[in-house]
Structure formats: C-alpha cells, structure tokens
Amino acid sequence: MFRFAINRIAQAIPLMILVVLLVFTMLQFTPGDPVQAMVGQYPVPHEFRAAIEKRYHLNDPLPSRLIQYFGNLLHGDVGYSFQLQRPVLDLVLERAPRTLLLAGAGFLIGVPLGIAIGVVSATTSRRSVDRLWTTATLIAYAIPGFWLGQLLVIIFAMHLGWLPTQGMGPLISRTTGFAWLLERARYLALPAATYAIYEATRAAKLMRASVVETLGQGYIITAKAKGLSRRAIIWRHVLRNSSLPVVTVMGYAFGVAMGGAVLIETVFSWPGIGLLLIDAIRARDNQTIVGVVLFISFAVIVMNLIVDLLYCALDPRIRMGK
Amino acid sequence: MTGRGAAKAAPLLDVRGLKVHFSVGNTVVRAVDGVDIRVERGECVGIVGESGSGKSTLMRAVTGLLPNVAVTELSGEILFKGSDLRTLSGRDMRRMRGEDGFSMVFQDPLGYLNPTMRIGRQVAEALPPNLSRAEAKRRMYELLREAGLPDPEFVAKRYPHELSGGMRQRVAIAIALSASPALLVADEPTTALDATVQLQVLDTLKKLYRERRMALIIITHDLGLVAELCDRVYVMCRGRVVETADTVTLFDAPTNAYTARLIALSRRDGRAAGTEALA
Amino acid sequence: MTSPPTPDSVAEGGHRPLGGIARALSAKAYRFLRALAGTRYGLPGLIIISALALIALAAPWLAPYNPLRQVDTSAAPSSWQHPMGTDNIGRDLLSLVIYGTRASLAIGFCTALAALFVGGLVGITAGYWRGATEAVLMRLAELFQTLPVIIVALFAIGLFGASFWLLVGTVALAIWPLEARLIFGQFVSLREREFVAAAIVADLPYRHIILREILPNALPPIIVQVALDASLAILIESGLGFLGLSDPNMISWGQLLFTAQDFLSTAWWMSVFPGLAICIAVIGLNLLADGLNELANPRAAQASPGLVL
C-alpha cells in the first residue's frame, strides 16, 4: 500500500506542474496589454507601468518568465489583486475555509442521506416505491443546483421568513457562544441544504446501482444460506461493499464541488472562494482569477489523491496488491 | 442397498411435482418441469445431468436460494421434515437454515465469499448468536479443521482472494456445516477445481458424510464423483427426472437411453476427462 | 443488431446511386424512430424534445410579444395577457422563455456534436494505434474529466470574454472525455468481433466494413451519450448564464435566472418559469437517452431488485 501511495503522489506532482503550465500559457494569450491585464480596470500611470514591467519581468523572453512564475509560486506569491488591494494568497486563504465549511456541511448531510435512500430503494420489494424512485431521480437530475437554491430562498427565506436569504452572518452580530453558533447555523442552513439535496440525489442514484449489483453477487446468497436476517444481510454485507464505490465517487465530487461552489455561493452571496472568482471575473482582476483557478485545481488534485488512498485502504483486495 | 438409516419413517426431504419457470426476454424457460425427489436422513444422493438440465435450479428452489430472476411459476410441494417450505414465513424459513436444517455449498467459492470480510468472521457469522466470543472462536476453528483445513488460525485471518480455490471451497463447506445441518447440498463441489484438489475435497466430503451422518445431495455432471460417493442417483434432463435408482443398479443396468449415453461417455473418456465431455 | 453481409447487400451498396442511399437511410430513420417511440421512456422524451425543437424554430411566430421590448408594467405576476408574468423591466416572460429555447437547444446540440467529434477522433485514434498512443490519450481524457467544468469555463471566459462559440468550445472541452472513452471501448471491442473478421476474410473494402459492420453496432450507445451530453451542456450553459457570463447577444434561460436573482422576493416567477424550462429540456433529453438505451440493450429480465427471502 505504501508503494501505491508513493506512486500516486508522484503522479500528482507532474499534474500540478502541468496545470500551472496550462494556466501560464492561457495567460499569454489574453488579448490586450499584459500590464493592463494584470492591473485590471484601472488606468495605468507611466511610472507604475515601468515598475510592473520590471517586477514581473514582462519584457523578458518567455522561458525566463515561466521560471520566474514558478519561482513566485513556490515563494507563495500568487499575485496581487489590484481590485481588492491585497495579495491573492491572502484572499484565497481567507475565503477557502468558508467554501470548505459550506461544501463540507452539504456533503456530510447529503451523502449519508443519499446512501440511505439508495439502499432503501434498492432493497424494497414494493413495485410502487421502485417506480416512485425512478421518477424522482429523473426529475432530481434535471434540476440545476443553483435554481434549487433560488427556489429554497423563495420558499423558506422570502415567503416563510424562517431563514436569512444570503450571507454568512448578520452585518452586526452581538451574540456569543452557543447563540453565535446557532445564528451562524441559520445562515448556513439553506446553502448547505441546497448542496445536500443535490449531492444526496447523486449519491442515491449511485448507491442504488451499486446495491443492485451487490445483491446479484454470490456472497449474498451465502449470507441468506447462513440464515441471516434480511437486516443483518443488508448491514453486514450489502452496505459496506456497496458504499465503497459510492464514497469514492462522492470524494471526487467533493473536489469538483469546490468548483461548483461558484454557483451556490452566488445565489446566497456566501463569501467563499467561488464568489471571489466571480467578482474577479467581473472586475477583470486577472491575477485573482489565476490564483483561484490554481488553488481549485490543486484542491481537486489533492482531493482525488486522498480518495484514491482511502479506497486503497478500505478495499482489502487493492490494499494487498494485485 | 438403500441408504443407511433408511427407516420407514417420513423422508427428510420430499419434493413433489416441483415446477420452476423463468421468463427470459420474451420466452418462458421451464427450468424444472415436474420433479419428484426423495432423500432420507443420512443418505447420500446424487443428481446428475448435463448443463441446463435444471439440477441446480431444482435444489436452489428447494433451499430458497434462487438468484434474483423473474420467476413466473413456482409450484409443487417441498416437504422438509414434514413442513412445506413454500408456506413458511421468513423467520421460520431462517430457522430451517439453522440447527438440523439444510445448507448449501456452491460451485464458485470466490464469488460466494464476501471479498472484504475475513474468513474467520464469515464462518463465525453462521454460528448460533448466543455463544460467547471465545466459544465461537473455538467452534469456528473446529469447523475449519473439520472441513479439511489443517491451519485454521492462518486461514481465519485471511481474505478470500488470498486463498487457493480448494481452500475456498473448504471454507464454504465449513460455513455450510456451522449450523449442524441435517442436509447439505453441494452444487458442483469439485468442478471449478484442479484434479488433485478435487480428490482432496472429495475425501473431505466422504469423511463428513461418515462422521456427521448427515444427508448429502451432490449435484454434478461428474459421474465418477457420484460413483464414489452416492447411495442413490437421480438423472435429470431438460427439467425432468428421467431415471432414478441406487448407484450400482444405475451404472450396471440403466433403464433409460439418455442415462446409458451419459454413462458410456464418462466411461469412454475416463473419470477426469468425463467432466468436460458432459459439460 | 445487423446481420453479416450477404452478396446481395454488398452488390447494392456498391451499385446504388446517391438517391438510393438517401431513401435507404430515411427508411432506416423512420423505423428507428418508430422503435424508439415504442419504448417506455423514449416516447415522452421524443415528444418533449420535438415540442421544444418546434418552439425553438417557430419562436418568432409563437411568442406573443417582442421579448426585448418593454410591453407592460414591470414585475407583474401571471395574468391572461402574460401567462408567465413580466420581468423587472416589463418584458413578457413567456416570450423570453420561448426565445430562450433557441439558445439552449443550440448550445446543447452544438456542444454534444463538438464533443462527439473531438472524442470520436481521440477514441478512434487510441483504438486504432493502441499501445503508447492509447495510454497517453486515455490519460489525457482522464485529466480533462477531473477538471471542474465551471472553473475551466469561467477561466476561459474571464480571459477571453463570452461568446457562443467560446461557450461551445469550453463545455465541449469538459465533455469530450466521456465520448472518447466510450468510442474507444466500442471500437476496440467491435474490432475483435467475428463478423468483422468474416468481412475481412471475405475481402470486403475497409470503408464498407466500417460503415456497414462497425458503425451500426457501435452507434446506439454513442447516440445515448450524445443525448446525455446535450442535457449536460444545457445545464452547464444555464449555470454560466446565471453567473452573467453567457453570450450577452442571446437570450438564454440561464441569463433569465441571472436577472431573477435580484428579484426573488418581488417576482418569484422570474426564477420559476425559466428554471422549469431548463428542467423540462433536460428531462426530455434524459428520457430520450433512456429510451435509446432500452433499444440498445433490451434488458433480459427486469429483475426487481428487492431481496427475496
């Protein structure tokens, strides 16, 4: 297993390098004046221009610019946001945890829920439930996540007024301790619920397929032959073997969700990394755009790595080599 | 030469007029089409036939272990120790798989063992739940030993894919024995194994049959196996029993042309090769 | 699904003029559509997508008002004149949604076809040359599959600005791996099959082998994937539109949702109706895909998955 881990990590590094190369290449093709591109919407005074050209070696040949870029990255210099007047790294580090909180909450609620639904729908013997299920999945898969968010806002925040419509917290907050937690939870509720419903659907569909396949395996018949109750069979044999592939897929999905957070954060004005990206795009703040994209790419790669290792650890067949 | 312990009492297993029909695509497959089978306590009975004769389906239907397929008809009587299995509730049926009940071993032990669970746990799972952990462990080792595995501590810690085919088959037998069944059904117990391993498993089965005095039903297309092990034989073809007799009579003087052909084929190609010719 | 070539059919293929081929194709298409309409999911899917296609084509005649012109009070709820209400500027929402059909369907299909083209090229190349080519190409596909689509699209749009073809390009970039892997798998497995070997032995021209033998058997799952790709593309485009990053020159449902975002409390219909339209389009395509799937692999026994005790 150790060898497998080293192998995967070694694969991830060139991948990251490749991403940086791709990003750098795309940057070179940005239309317009590179200095203007770096600065954004603001006019560039003459002295400033010279300083930037010098600092970022804009007039150097391509290879040395590339090396410079890599060097900067390794030093933690991902760029500077002229729009927000802060280093990009600071911005990313400040906002990433918020997105993690949101996506994490959504997944932690949604995936187990989805797994449960998947198991139930796969093991029920009533045809009506089965039919209901197929129709429900069909519809659920067609609903865009962000539209679901809008609907939830309309119903729960606007019409029922139970929950706030946007943001991470009130503008002025005087609560402390548990009350503070509760208050924050109210703001987290709707966006996390959107995530949760969305991912629960996907998890449920995967789980159902996985369970159906597991039920066709021989060892389920052996379990029955042993005289195990239906519940024991599901808990001890079906669940573990069926949820393995689902958990791994959802693990990959979590990485992707970091990217998809963009949509939900926009609906709820949740100040995470997705919103940062959108604002940067609107303000043509290219350095922030690049910084965020790099971060998200790395997050995806790392997440995939973790999931691969997890899968290896959980499945004894893989853990012990071919 | 009737089976040992054949009293005039009611037979252990009495199947009457069993029919099992599946729907495959647009057609109906009559896998089992009116079959009568009788097994006494302590008897060893063989059910032979070519692939597709329905022998496997027959016993799976009897033990309630059919795979998830669309069954269009399942009729007839399945009397085990006097009760009709078809009328039993889920709980009662499960009790039939327990002490003095019936059990089944399948052809492909790898697919029939949970790949993510250690062997020891899989064997112990079938033991009665009221045992202490130490007692359960002891019994589990005993079962593995009885099934022909000399190093049960080693095997118990392993996962199925770490064992050889023969060892897995014996684990399957240990699992089947754990509830001390009165009847053990073995579906092609040696077919997936190499020749030498086949002999070993055969010896194990023989030993079990003698020592535990349990009834044994062997489903196979290997007539040599039947000749070695069984007291009586049923010959099946296309869902029906075409002949039944005790082993000696069947081999010496088959009354049915199909049976004669089967025997001739197996004799001509030798015992080991006979398996391929009939498959 | 197809039978091996008979001497007659070979002769036909070689000697029929273009008109004959067209007739044969349309006869096949007709039979195909009828079969599709017979499946449980195919029929509703076909109906929905045909309806949407008609709406898209006939938009100028169907829409009651000019979608871009203010025609009434702003943010008015549903009424007889405006079944879907009006938006914040006072434009008729129904007309907006009707015109939106064009953009969504166009993006859906263009993207799916682009992905098919790129994926097909990659898949066939990898399948033909195997070895190192295969390893490299399939790894590349894997790489693209793990990239979050939205991010790639945003990045490209952020740097280059939004336009219809850029959208198509970026979304296709995210989707092509699916097609590539599928086509690769199909190509490889079919290449080995007996009837291809038989055709080679019978010394039939290579073009014939690909057209008459490989393609008809490989096509069904590919068509299914195309339908799914289109629905995926519509969802992604609506997301981009919602972020305000879609092509500003076209009306799309996603953009309608973008405008709706600021008016969720005052004009909820601005969000509900375009969203419903997206759902319907995606459901339609998914149903179509399911129907096609049923045609491609008729399941032998619809095993009810419940545990039978």
Short mmCIF file of C-alpha atoms in Angstrom, two decimals, chain A residues 212 215-230 232 236-238 240-241 244 314-322, chain B residues 60 64-68 94 97-98 102-104 106 110-118 121-123 125-126 159 161-162 175 178-179:
data_model
loop_
_atom_site.label_atom_id
_atom_site.label_comp_id
_atom_site.label_asym_id
_atom_site.label_seq_id
_atom_site.Cartn_x
_atom_site.Cartn_y
_atom_site.Cartn_z
CA VAL A 212 -28.44 -3.77 -7.10
CA LEU A 215 -27.37 -8.08 -4.46
CA GLY A 216 -26.56 -10.09 -7.55
CA GLN A 217 -23.33 -11.34 -6.04
CA GLY A 218 -22.90 -14.87 -4.79
CA TYR A 219 -21.98 -13.98 -1.24
CA ILE A 220 -25.38 -12.51 -0.64
CA ILE A 221 -26.83 -15.93 -1.37
CA THR A 222 -24.31 -17.44 1.01
CA ALA A 223 -25.44 -14.96 3.64
CA LYS A 224 -29.02 -15.99 3.08
CA ALA A 225 -28.00 -19.64 3.25
CA LYS A 226 -26.47 -18.96 6.63
CA GLY A 227 -29.87 -17.99 7.88
CA LEU A 228 -29.04 -14.33 8.44
CA SER A 229 -31.96 -11.98 8.77
CA ARG A 230 -32.61 -9.51 5.98
CA ALA A 232 -28.23 -8.45 9.08
CA ARG A 236 -23.09 -6.50 7.29
CA HIS A 237 -22.70 -7.47 3.67
CA VAL A 238 -24.55 -5.09 1.41
CA ARG A 240 -20.07 -1.93 3.19
CA ASN A 241 -19.40 -3.40 -0.19
CA LEU A 244 -17.27 1.74 -1.19
CA LEU A 314 -10.63 0.28 2.57
CA ASP A 315 -10.67 -2.43 -0.05
CA PRO A 316 -8.51 -5.32 1.06
CA ARG A 317 -8.18 -6.60 -2.47
CA ILE A 318 -6.38 -3.46 -3.55
CA ARG A 319 -4.55 -2.94 -0.31
CA MET A 320 -2.75 -6.22 -0.66
CA GLY A 321 -1.68 -5.66 -4.22
CA LYS A 322 -3.00 -7.35 -7.30
CA ARG B 60 -31.88 -23.76 -5.29
CA GLY B 64 -34.96 -20.97 -1.28
CA LEU B 65 -31.73 -19.65 -2.73
CA LEU B 66 -32.69 -18.78 -6.27
CA PRO B 67 -30.91 -15.75 -7.70
CA ASN B 68 -32.85 -12.58 -8.48
CA ARG B 94 -34.46 -18.96 8.51
CA ARG B 97 -31.29 -22.99 7.85
CA GLY B 98 -30.17 -23.44 11.42
CA PHE B 102 -30.39 -27.66 5.45
CA SER B 103 -27.44 -25.87 3.93
CA MET B 104 -25.87 -25.39 0.51
CA PHE B 106 -21.91 -23.57 -4.44
CA LEU B 110 -14.71 -16.91 -4.80
CA GLY B 111 -17.93 -15.23 -5.83
CA TYR B 112 -19.76 -16.71 -2.89
CA LEU B 113 -17.50 -15.29 -0.22
CA ASN B 114 -17.53 -11.65 0.80
CA PRO B 115 -14.28 -10.18 -0.52
CA THR B 116 -13.97 -7.52 2.16
CA MET B 117 -14.56 -9.71 5.17
CA ARG B 118 -12.07 -12.01 6.84
CA ARG B 121 -15.75 -13.76 10.62
CA GLN B 122 -17.63 -15.20 7.70
CA VAL B 123 -17.57 -18.64 9.21
CA GLU B 125 -21.36 -15.46 11.36
CA ALA B 126 -23.36 -18.59 10.80
CA TYR B 159 -9.39 -12.63 2.97
CA HIS B 161 -8.72 -13.68 -2.52
CA GLU B 162 -5.66 -14.76 -0.58
CA ILE B 175 -19.71 -22.28 6.59
CA SER B 178 -21.60 -24.37 11.05
CA ALA B 179 -25.28 -24.75 11.81
#
